[in-house]
XYZ file of C-alpha atoms in Angstrom:
579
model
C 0.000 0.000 0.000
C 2.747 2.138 0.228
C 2.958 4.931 -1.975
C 6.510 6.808 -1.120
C 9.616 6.352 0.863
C 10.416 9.301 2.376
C 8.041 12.287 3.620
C 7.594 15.566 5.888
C 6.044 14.707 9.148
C 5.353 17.715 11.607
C 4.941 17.168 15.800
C 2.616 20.174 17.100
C 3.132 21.107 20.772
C -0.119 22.891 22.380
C -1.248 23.693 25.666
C -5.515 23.250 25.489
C -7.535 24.788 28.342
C -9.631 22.747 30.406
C -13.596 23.099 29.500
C -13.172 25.059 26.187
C -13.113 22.403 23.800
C -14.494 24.298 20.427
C -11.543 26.551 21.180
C -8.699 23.928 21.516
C -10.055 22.340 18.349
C -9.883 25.711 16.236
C -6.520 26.183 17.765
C -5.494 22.644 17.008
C -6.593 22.595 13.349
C -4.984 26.000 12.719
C -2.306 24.278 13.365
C -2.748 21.254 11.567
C -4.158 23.489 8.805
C -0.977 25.526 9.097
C 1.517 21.755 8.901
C -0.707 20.607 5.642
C 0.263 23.814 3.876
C 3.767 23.666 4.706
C 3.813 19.696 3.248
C 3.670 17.516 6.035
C 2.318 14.094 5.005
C 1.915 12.882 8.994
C 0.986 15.730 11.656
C 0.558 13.955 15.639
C -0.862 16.580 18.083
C -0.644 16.422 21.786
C -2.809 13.606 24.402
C -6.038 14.952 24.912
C -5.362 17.976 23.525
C -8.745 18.355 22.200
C -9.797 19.031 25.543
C -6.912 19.108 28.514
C -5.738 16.322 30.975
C -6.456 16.878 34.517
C -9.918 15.462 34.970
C -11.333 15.060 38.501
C -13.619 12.041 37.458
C -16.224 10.570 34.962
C -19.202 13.372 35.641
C -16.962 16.383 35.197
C -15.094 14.668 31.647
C -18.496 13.881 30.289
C -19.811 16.446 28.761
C -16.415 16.548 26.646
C -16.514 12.809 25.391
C -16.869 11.672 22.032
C -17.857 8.429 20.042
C -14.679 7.626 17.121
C -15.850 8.561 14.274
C -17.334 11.385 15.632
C -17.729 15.160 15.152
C -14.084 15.881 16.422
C -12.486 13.353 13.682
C -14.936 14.866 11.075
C -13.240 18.339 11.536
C -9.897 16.489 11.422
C -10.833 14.466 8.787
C -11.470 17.562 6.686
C -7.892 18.760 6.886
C -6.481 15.425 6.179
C -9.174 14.780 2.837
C -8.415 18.045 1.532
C -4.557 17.910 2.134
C -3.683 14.019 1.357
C -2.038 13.486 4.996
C -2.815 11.671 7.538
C -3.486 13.505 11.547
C -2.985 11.650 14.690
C -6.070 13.162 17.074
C -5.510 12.600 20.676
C -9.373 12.985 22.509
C -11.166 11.507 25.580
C -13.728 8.510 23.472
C -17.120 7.080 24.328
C -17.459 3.565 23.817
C -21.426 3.796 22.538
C -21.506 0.009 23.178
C -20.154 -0.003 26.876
C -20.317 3.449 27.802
C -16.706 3.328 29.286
C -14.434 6.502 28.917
C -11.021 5.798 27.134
C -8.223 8.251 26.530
C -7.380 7.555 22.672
C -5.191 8.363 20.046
C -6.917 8.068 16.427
C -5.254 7.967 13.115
C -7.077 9.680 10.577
C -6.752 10.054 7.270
C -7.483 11.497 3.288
C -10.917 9.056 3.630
C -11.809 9.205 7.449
C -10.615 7.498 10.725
C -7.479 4.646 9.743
C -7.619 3.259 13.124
C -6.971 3.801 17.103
C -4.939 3.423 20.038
C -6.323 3.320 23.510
C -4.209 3.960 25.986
C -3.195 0.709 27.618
C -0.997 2.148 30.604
C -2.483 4.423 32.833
C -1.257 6.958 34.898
C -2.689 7.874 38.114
C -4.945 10.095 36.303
C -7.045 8.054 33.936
C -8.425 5.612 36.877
C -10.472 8.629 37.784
C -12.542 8.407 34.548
C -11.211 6.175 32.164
C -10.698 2.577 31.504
C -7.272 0.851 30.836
C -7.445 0.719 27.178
C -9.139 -2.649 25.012
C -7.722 -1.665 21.412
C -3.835 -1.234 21.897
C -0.374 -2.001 20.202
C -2.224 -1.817 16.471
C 0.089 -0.919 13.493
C -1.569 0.727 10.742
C -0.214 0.349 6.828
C -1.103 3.236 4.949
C 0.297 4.719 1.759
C 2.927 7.000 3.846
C 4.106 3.673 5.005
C 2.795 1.627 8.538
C 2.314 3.927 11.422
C 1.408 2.669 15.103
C 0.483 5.134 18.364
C 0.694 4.882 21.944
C -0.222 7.560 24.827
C 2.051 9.069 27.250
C 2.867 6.229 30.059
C 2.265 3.535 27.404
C 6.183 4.703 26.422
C 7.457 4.113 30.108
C 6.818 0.250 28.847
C 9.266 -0.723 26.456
C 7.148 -4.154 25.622
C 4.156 -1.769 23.927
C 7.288 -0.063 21.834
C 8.819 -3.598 21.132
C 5.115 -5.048 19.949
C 4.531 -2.263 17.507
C 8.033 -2.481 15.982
C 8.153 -5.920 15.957
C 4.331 -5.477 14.067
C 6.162 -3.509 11.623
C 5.836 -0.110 12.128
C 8.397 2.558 10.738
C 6.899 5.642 12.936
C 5.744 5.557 16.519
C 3.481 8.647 17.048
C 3.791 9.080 20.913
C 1.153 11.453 21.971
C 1.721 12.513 25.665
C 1.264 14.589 28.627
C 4.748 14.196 29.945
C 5.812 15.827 33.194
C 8.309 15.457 36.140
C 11.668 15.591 33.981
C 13.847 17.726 30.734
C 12.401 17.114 27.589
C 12.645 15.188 24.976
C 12.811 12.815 27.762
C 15.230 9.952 27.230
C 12.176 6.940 27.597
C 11.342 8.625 24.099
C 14.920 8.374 22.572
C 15.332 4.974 23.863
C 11.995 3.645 22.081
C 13.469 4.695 18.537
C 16.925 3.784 19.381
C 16.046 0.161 20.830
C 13.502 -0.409 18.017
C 14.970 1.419 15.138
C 12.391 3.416 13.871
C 11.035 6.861 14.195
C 9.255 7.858 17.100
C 7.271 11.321 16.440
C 6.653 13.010 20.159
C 3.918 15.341 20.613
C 3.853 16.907 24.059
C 2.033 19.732 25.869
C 3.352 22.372 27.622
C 1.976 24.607 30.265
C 0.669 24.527 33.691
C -3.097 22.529 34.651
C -4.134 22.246 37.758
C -0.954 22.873 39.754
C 0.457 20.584 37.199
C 3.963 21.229 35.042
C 3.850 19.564 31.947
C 7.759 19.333 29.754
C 6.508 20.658 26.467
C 9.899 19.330 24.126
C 7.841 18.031 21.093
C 10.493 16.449 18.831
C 11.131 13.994 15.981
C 13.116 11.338 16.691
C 15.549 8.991 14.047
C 16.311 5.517 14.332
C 19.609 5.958 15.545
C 18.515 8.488 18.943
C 19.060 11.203 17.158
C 16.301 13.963 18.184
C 16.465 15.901 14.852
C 14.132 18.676 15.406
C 12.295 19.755 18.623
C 10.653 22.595 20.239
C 10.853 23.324 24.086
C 8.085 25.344 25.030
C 5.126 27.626 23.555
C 2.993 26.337 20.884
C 4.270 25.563 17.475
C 5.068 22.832 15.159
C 8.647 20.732 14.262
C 8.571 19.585 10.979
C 11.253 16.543 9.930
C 12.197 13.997 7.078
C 10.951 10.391 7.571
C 13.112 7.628 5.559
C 10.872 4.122 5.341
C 14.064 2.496 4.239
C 16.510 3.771 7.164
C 12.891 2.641 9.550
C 13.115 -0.755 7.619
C 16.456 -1.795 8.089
C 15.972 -2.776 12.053
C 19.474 -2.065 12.800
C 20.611 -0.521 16.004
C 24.483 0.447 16.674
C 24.821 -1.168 12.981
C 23.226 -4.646 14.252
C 20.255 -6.274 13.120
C 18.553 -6.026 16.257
C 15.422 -8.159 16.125
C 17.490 -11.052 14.368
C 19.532 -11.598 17.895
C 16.017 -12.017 20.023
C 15.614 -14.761 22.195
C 12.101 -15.069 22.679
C 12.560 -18.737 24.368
C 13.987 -17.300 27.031
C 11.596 -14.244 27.689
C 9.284 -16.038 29.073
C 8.888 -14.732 32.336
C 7.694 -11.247 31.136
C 4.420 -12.830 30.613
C 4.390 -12.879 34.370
C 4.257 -9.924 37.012
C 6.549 -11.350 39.890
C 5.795 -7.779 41.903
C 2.248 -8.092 41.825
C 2.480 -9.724 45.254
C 4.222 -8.321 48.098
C 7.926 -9.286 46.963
C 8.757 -10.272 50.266
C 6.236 -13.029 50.207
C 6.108 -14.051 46.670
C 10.276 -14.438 46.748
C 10.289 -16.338 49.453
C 7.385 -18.721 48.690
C 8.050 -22.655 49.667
C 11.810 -21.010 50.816
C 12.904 -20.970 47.667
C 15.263 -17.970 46.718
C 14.151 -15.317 49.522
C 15.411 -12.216 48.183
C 18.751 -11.095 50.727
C 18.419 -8.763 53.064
C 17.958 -5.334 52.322
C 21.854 -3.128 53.431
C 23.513 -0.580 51.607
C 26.527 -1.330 49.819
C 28.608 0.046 46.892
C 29.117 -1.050 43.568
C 31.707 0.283 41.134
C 32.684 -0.059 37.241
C 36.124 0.135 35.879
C 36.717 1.557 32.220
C 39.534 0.813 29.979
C 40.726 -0.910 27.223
C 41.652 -4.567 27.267
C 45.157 -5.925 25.699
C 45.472 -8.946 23.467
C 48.038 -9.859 26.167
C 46.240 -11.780 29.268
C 49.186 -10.937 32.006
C 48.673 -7.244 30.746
C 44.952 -7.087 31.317
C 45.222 -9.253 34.546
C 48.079 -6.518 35.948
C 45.806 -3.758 34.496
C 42.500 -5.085 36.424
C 44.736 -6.245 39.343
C 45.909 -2.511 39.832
C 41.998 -1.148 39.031
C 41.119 -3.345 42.023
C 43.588 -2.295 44.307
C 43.049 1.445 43.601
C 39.970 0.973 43.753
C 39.889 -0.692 47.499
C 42.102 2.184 48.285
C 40.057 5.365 47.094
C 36.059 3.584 46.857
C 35.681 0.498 48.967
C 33.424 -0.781 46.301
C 31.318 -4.327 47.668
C 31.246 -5.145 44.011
C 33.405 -4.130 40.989
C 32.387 -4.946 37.259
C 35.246 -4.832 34.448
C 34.304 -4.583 30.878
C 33.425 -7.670 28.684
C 36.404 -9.822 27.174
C 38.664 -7.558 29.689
C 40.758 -10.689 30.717
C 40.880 -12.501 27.437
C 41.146 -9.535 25.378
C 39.048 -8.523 22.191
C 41.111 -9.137 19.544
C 40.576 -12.687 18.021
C 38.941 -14.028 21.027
C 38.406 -17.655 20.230
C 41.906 -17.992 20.054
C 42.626 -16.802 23.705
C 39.584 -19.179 25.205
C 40.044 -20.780 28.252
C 37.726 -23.165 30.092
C 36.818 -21.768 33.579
C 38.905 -24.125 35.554
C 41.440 -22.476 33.619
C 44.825 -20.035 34.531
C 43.240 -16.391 33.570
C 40.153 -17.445 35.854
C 41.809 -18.839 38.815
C 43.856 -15.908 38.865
C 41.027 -13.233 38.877
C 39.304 -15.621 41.856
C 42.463 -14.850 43.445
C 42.231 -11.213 43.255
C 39.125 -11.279 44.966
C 40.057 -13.040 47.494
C 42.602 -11.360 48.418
C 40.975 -8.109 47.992
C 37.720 -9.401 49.754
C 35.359 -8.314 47.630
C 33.671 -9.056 44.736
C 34.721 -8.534 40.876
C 33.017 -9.372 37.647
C 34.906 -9.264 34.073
C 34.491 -10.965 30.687
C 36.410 -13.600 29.229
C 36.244 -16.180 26.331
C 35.271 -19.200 27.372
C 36.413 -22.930 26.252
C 34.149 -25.925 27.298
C 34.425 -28.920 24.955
C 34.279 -27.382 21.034
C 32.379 -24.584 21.937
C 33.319 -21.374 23.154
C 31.446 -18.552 24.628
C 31.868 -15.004 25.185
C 31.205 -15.230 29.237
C 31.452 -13.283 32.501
C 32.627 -14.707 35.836
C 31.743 -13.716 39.368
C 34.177 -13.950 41.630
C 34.361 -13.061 45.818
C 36.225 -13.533 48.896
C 34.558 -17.298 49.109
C 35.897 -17.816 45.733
C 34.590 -18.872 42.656
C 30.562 -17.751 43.064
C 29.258 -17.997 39.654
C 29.519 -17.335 35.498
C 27.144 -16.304 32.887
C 27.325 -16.811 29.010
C 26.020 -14.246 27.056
C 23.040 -15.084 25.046
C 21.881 -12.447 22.580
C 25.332 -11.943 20.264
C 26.173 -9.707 17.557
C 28.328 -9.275 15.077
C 31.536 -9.489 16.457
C 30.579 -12.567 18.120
C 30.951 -14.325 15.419
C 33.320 -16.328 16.944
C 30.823 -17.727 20.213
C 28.184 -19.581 21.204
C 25.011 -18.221 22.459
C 24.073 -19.124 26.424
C 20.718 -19.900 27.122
C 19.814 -18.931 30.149
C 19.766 -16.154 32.920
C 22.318 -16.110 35.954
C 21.669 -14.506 39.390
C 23.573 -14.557 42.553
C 21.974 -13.829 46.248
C 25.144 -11.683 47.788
C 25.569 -10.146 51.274
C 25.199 -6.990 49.127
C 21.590 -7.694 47.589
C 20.258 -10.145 44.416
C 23.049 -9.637 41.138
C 22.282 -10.595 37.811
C 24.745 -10.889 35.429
C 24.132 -9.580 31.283
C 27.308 -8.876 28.814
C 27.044 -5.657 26.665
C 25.074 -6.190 23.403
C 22.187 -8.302 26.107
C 21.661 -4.876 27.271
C 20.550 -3.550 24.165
C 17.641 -6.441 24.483
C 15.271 -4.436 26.842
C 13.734 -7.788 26.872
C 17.183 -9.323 29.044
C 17.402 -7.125 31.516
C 13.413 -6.883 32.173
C 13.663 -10.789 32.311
C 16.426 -10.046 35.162
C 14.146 -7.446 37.347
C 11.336 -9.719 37.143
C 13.452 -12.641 39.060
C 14.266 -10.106 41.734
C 17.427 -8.320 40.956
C 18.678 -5.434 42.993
C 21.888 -5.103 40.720
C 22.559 -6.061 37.613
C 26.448 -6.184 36.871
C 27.092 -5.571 32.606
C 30.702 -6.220 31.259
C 30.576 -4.156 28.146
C 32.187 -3.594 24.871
C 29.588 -1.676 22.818
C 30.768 0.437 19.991
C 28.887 3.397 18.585
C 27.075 6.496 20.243
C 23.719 5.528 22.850
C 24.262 8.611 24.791
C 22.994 12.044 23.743
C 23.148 16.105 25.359
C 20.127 18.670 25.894
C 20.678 22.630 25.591
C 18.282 23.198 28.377
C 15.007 24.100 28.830
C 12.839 27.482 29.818
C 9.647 25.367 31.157
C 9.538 26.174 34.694
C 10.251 22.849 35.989
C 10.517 22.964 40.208
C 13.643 21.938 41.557
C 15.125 19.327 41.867
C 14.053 18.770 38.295
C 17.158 19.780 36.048
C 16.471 22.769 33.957
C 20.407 23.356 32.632
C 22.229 22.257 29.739
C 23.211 18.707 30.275
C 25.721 16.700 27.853
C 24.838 13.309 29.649
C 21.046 13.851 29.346
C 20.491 10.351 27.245
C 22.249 7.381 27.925
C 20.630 3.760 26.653
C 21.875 2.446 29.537
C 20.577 4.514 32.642
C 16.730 3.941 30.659
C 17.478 0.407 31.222
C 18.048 0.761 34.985
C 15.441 3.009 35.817
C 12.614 1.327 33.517
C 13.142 -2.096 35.596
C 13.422 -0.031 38.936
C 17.180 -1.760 39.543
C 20.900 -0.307 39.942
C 22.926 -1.310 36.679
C 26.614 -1.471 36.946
C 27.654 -0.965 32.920
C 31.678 -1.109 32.443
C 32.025 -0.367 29.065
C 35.564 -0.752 26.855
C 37.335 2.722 26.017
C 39.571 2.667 22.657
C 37.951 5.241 20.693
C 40.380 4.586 17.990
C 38.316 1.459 17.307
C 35.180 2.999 18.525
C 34.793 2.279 21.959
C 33.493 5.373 23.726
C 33.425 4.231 27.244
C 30.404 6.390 28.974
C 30.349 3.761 31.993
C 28.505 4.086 34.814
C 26.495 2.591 38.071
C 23.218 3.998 37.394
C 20.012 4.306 40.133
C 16.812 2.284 39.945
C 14.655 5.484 40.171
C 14.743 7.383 36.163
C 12.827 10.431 37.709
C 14.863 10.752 41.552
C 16.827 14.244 40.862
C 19.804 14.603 41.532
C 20.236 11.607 39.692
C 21.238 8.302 42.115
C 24.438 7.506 39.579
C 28.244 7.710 39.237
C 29.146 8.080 35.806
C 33.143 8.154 34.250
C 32.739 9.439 30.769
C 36.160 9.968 28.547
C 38.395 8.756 30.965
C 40.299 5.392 32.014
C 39.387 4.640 35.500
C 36.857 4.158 38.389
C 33.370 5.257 39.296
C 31.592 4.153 42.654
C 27.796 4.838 43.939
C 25.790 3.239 46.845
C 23.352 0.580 46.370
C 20.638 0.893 48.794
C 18.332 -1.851 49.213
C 17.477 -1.357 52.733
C 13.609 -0.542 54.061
C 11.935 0.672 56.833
C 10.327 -2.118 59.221
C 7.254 -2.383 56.934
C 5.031 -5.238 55.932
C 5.874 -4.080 52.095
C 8.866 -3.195 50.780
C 9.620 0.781 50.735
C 12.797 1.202 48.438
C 12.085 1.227 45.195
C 14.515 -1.802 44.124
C 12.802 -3.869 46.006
C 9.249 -2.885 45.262
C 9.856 -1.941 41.705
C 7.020 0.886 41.209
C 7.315 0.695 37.156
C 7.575 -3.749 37.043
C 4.439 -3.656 38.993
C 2.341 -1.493 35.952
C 2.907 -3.501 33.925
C 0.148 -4.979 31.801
C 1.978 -8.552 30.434
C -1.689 -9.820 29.200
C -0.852 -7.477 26.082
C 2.922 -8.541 25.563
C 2.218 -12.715 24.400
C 3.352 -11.632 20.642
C 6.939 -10.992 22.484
C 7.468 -14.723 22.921
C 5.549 -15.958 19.983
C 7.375 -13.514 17.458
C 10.713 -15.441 15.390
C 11.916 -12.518 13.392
C-alpha cells in the first residue's frame, strides 16, 4: 500500500484549556491546517489535547466525550481529505456500546478514521474516569508507510514499543502529557533507538491544575538522534521520515530483532511484583530475596590488551586502587577484559582455567567481589562469558546469550544467571544483552537489585540537551546537560534496579566508554548515579536496598514501582514472534 519512501512529518506542541473544547479544536486545526500547507504528510498533536488532561472524574469529563468517528475526527478528517495526509487526534472517546471513557489516540486520514490506540498504561490520572485501554499495540499500513500510536505512560513500557516495531511499524506517534523531567525525555529516545524506527513526540506544555507539563515536542531517528524539537510555547517541528533507514531494524549497525531470544523471555508474561515481593520471593523457601543493606558497587573503564598478564596486571591494579580510594562491595570490568578482544576464540580458556583462577584470586585477596568478561572454552564450543568472583571464591559465570556481530566467533548461552550476595540479588548480562530491553526486564522480574554488565559496545547511545525554559521545580534539572540520554541509565530506571555498565574505552576502534552505576529510580533528581565518561578509571555509587520495618517493601529496588504497571496480558506476541 505504500505509496513513497520518504516524507515531511510535523509534531505540534499545544497547551488546550480545560472546559473550552471548540476553542482547543480551532486552535489545534490552525495548526494542523498551518503543517498541511507547509507539506507535512503525517501531523501527531498532543494527548487529549482536544480538551486538557487533569480530569477530577467521569461526571466532570463527560460532557467533553466523544464516540470515534465522531464530530471531532470529522473536523480532522477535513484537513487530512483536503490535504492528502494523515493527523494523529488525541481525545477523551465514548465507547457507545459499553459506555466506558477511554483516553485515545486516532489515526485519521485522506478518507476518514485509519484506526486507534487506547491507551493501555495508565497513569494515576485516567483511573479517575477512564478505563485501561481494550484496542492497543495496532500498526496501521497506509500509503505513507505503517504507522502505530501509543499515549504518554504507554512509552514508560518498552514491551508496547517492542510489539509495535516488531508489528512492523516505521513511525511511533507518541502522543503525551509528559511531566516530572527535561524534555525530549530519554524513555522517548530509547523507544526509537532500541527499536529502530522513528518515534514522532507530541507533548504539551503549560501549567493545569498545579500541574507542570515538559513541552519538548520532537522527531526522533532511528539511531537516537532527536532531529528537530521545540521546548516550550505552541508551534510545530517539521522533519524527514526515511521508510528504508525505519526498515532496516538495525541498532548500533546490528540487526537487532534477528539476535532475540524469545525462548527465554518467558517470564515477562508474568508480574513477579504483583504480590508483596517479600512473600512471593520467598514462597516454599525458595530464593528469599537477601536482606535489604547498603553497599557500593563500582565499574572500571579501559581498554583490554590482546596480552592476558597485561589485562590481569591492568584489572589487578583497578582493584587495588579501587579498594584504596572507593571500597566498592562489588566491581564490574568490561566484557572480554581478561581474554582480550582481539581474536577471542583464540585466547579461550575453560573456567577451571589459569586467567580465571587468577582473577578468583584477586578477589580473594581483595575481599570483595569482581566481575569481568572472558572467552570461554568448554568442549568445542566457546562462549563469550562473565565470571563472578568473591572472597569465598569462585561464586558464579554467565554466558552471554543475545550476540552480535563481532561474536561471530561464540556460542550463544541460554539462560539467565543470578547470585543472592551479602550486598543484595546480582544478575549478570554482557554488553550487546543490554541492548535487548527484553534481558534485563527478564532479570528485574526474578528479583534483581543489581545487575552487573561487562561491556564492549561500539557506537554512540548517549545524547546532550541545551536546556530548557519550562519552569520545571527543583530538583528537576532545567540546565544544559551533555549526559542527558544514555541507553543504559533507561534500562536501569525502567526495571526499577541499579545497573553497573563497564564499558571498553579505545575510541580509535570505537569504543566510547560512557560507563557508569546507574540508580533504579529514572525520575529521583539529583540523579542516584556515578558516571566516568572519557576517561580510564573508576566510578563508585551506593546501592541501597534497605527498608523501613514495613510489611511491604519501601525502596524502590525492592518494590519496583514501574515492574508492577505492567500490563503482560498485552505482551504474548513478544514470545511468539521469530523474526
Amino acid at each position: 500500500m505504500t505509496s513513497t519512501q520518504s516524507y515531511t512529518a510535523a509534531t505540534i506542541q499545544f497547551e488546550p484549556t480545560m472546559f473550552e473544547k471548540a476553542r482547543n479544536i480551532d486552535r489545534l486545526t490552525a495548526l494542523c491546517e498551518e503543517a498541511a500547507q507547509a507539506g507535512a504528510r503525517l501531523i501527531v498533536t498532543p494527548e487529549m489535547g482536544t480538551t486538557g488532561y487533569c480530569w477530577f472524574d467521569r461526571a466532570e469529563v463527560k460532557p467533553f466525550v466523544e464516540t470515534v468517528p465522531g464530530p471531532t475526527t470529522d473536523i480532522f478528517h477535513a484537513i487530512a481529505h483536503k490535504h492528502r495526509c494523515y493527523i494523529v487526534v488525541g481525545m477523551p472517546e465514548v465507547d457507545p456500546a459499553s459506555d466506558l471513557y477511554y483516553n485515545t489516540a486516532v489515526l485519521i486520514g485522506p478518507d476518514g478514521v485509519v484506526g486507534r490506540h487506547r491507551k493501555s498504561h495508565p497513569y494515576i490520572a485516567e483511573p479517575k474516569w477512564a478505563a485501561n485501554g481494550d484496542i492497543v499495540h495496532e500498526v496501521f499500513e497506509t500509503e505513507i508507510g505503517r504507522i502505530s500510536m501509543l499515549v504518554c505512560m504507554d512509552l514508560h513500557f518498552f514491551e508496547t514499543a517492542r510489539l509495535e516495531a516488531l508489528g512492523g511499524a516505521d513511525v511511533i506517534c507518541h502522543i503525551s502529557n509528559w511531566l516530572q523531567e527535561r524534555a525530549p525525555a530519554p524513555y522517548w529516545i530509547n523507544r526509537a533507538f532500541e527499536n529502530a524506527c522513528y518515534v514522532i513526540e507530541s507533548n504539551r506544555w503549560g501549567l493545569e491544575r498545579t500541574v507542570q507539563f515538559s513541552g519538548g515536542s520532537c522527531v526522533i531517528e532511528p539511531d537516537g538522534t532527536v532531529a528537530a524539537a521545540i521546548d516550550t510555547g505552541d508551534g510545530i517541528a517539521y522533519s524527514q521520515i526515511d521508510l528504508a533507514r525505519a526498515r532496516r531494524r538495525e541498532v548500533l549497525s546490528e540487526p537487532i530483532f534477528e539476535s532475540r531470544r524469545p525462548e527465554l523471555y518467558m517470564n515477562m508474561m508474568t508480574n513477579s511484583f504483583t504480590w508483596n515481593p517479600g512473600d512471593y520471593f520467598r514462597l516454599y523457601g525458595y530464593q528469599p530475596i537477601p536482606p535489604g543493606r547498603k553497599s557500593r558497587a563500582a565499574v572500571a573503564q579501559f581498554a583490554p590488551s590482546p596480552v592476558i598478564a597485561d589485562n590481569i596486571a591492568q584489572i589487578s591494579a583497578l582493584a587495588t586502587e579501587a579498594k584504596a580510594t572507593t571500597a566498592p562491595d562489588i566491581l564490574v570490568f568490561p566484557e572480554l577484559s581478561l581474554t582480550g578482544l582481539e581474536a577471542p576464540g583464540s585466547r579461550a580458556e575453560p573456567l577451571s582455567g589459569p586467567t580465571v583462577s587468577a582473577f578468583v584470586r584477586l578477589a580473594m585477596k581483595l575481599g570483595f567481589y569482581l566481575v569481568a568478561g572472558f572467552a570461554e572454552a568448554d568442549g568445542d564450543k566457546v562462549y563469550n562469558s562473565a565470571v563472578l568472583a568473591g572472597p569465598e571464591g569462585l561464586v558464579g559465570s554467565y554466558r552471554k546469550t543475545h550476540l552480535g556481530v563481532a561474536d561471530s566467533w561464540a556460542t550463544a548461552g541460554d539462560d539467565w544467571k543470578i547470585y543472592d550476595l551479602a550486598i543484595g540479588r546480582v544478575g549478570l548480562a554482557i554488553g550487546h544483552d543490554a541492548l535487548y530491553p527484553e534481558a534485563i526486564r527478564s532479570l528485574s522480574l526474578m528479583g534483581c537489585d543489581l545487575v552487573a554488565c561487562p561491556s564492549a559496545i561500539a557506537g554512540i547511545f548517549t545524547g546532550s540537551h541545551a536546556g530548557t525554559k519550562i519552569p520545571h521545580n527543583y530538583p528537576i534539572p532545567k540546565g544544559a546537560d551533555p549526559f542527558h540520554w544514555h541507553a543504559l541509565r533507561v534500562r536501569g530506571g525502567e526495571n526499577n534496579v541499579y545497573f553497573a555498565f563497564a564499558n571498553v574505552l579505545d575510541t580509535e576502534r570505537g569504543y566510547l566508554g560512557k560507563s557508569a552505576v546507574f540508580g533504579p529510580d529514572s525520575f529521583a533528581f539529583p540523579r542516584q548515579e556515578s558516571p566516568i565518561l572519557d576517561e580510564q578509571g573508576i566510578a563508585a555509587a551506593v546501592v541501597d536496598t534497605t527498608n523501613l520495618d514495613t510489611p511491604y517493601p519501601t525502596n524502590i529496588v525492592r518494590r519496583k514501582d514501574l515492574v508492577v504497571m505492567r500490563q503482560p496480558h498485552h505482551y504474548q506476541p513478544l514470545v511468539k514472534w521469530h523474526q
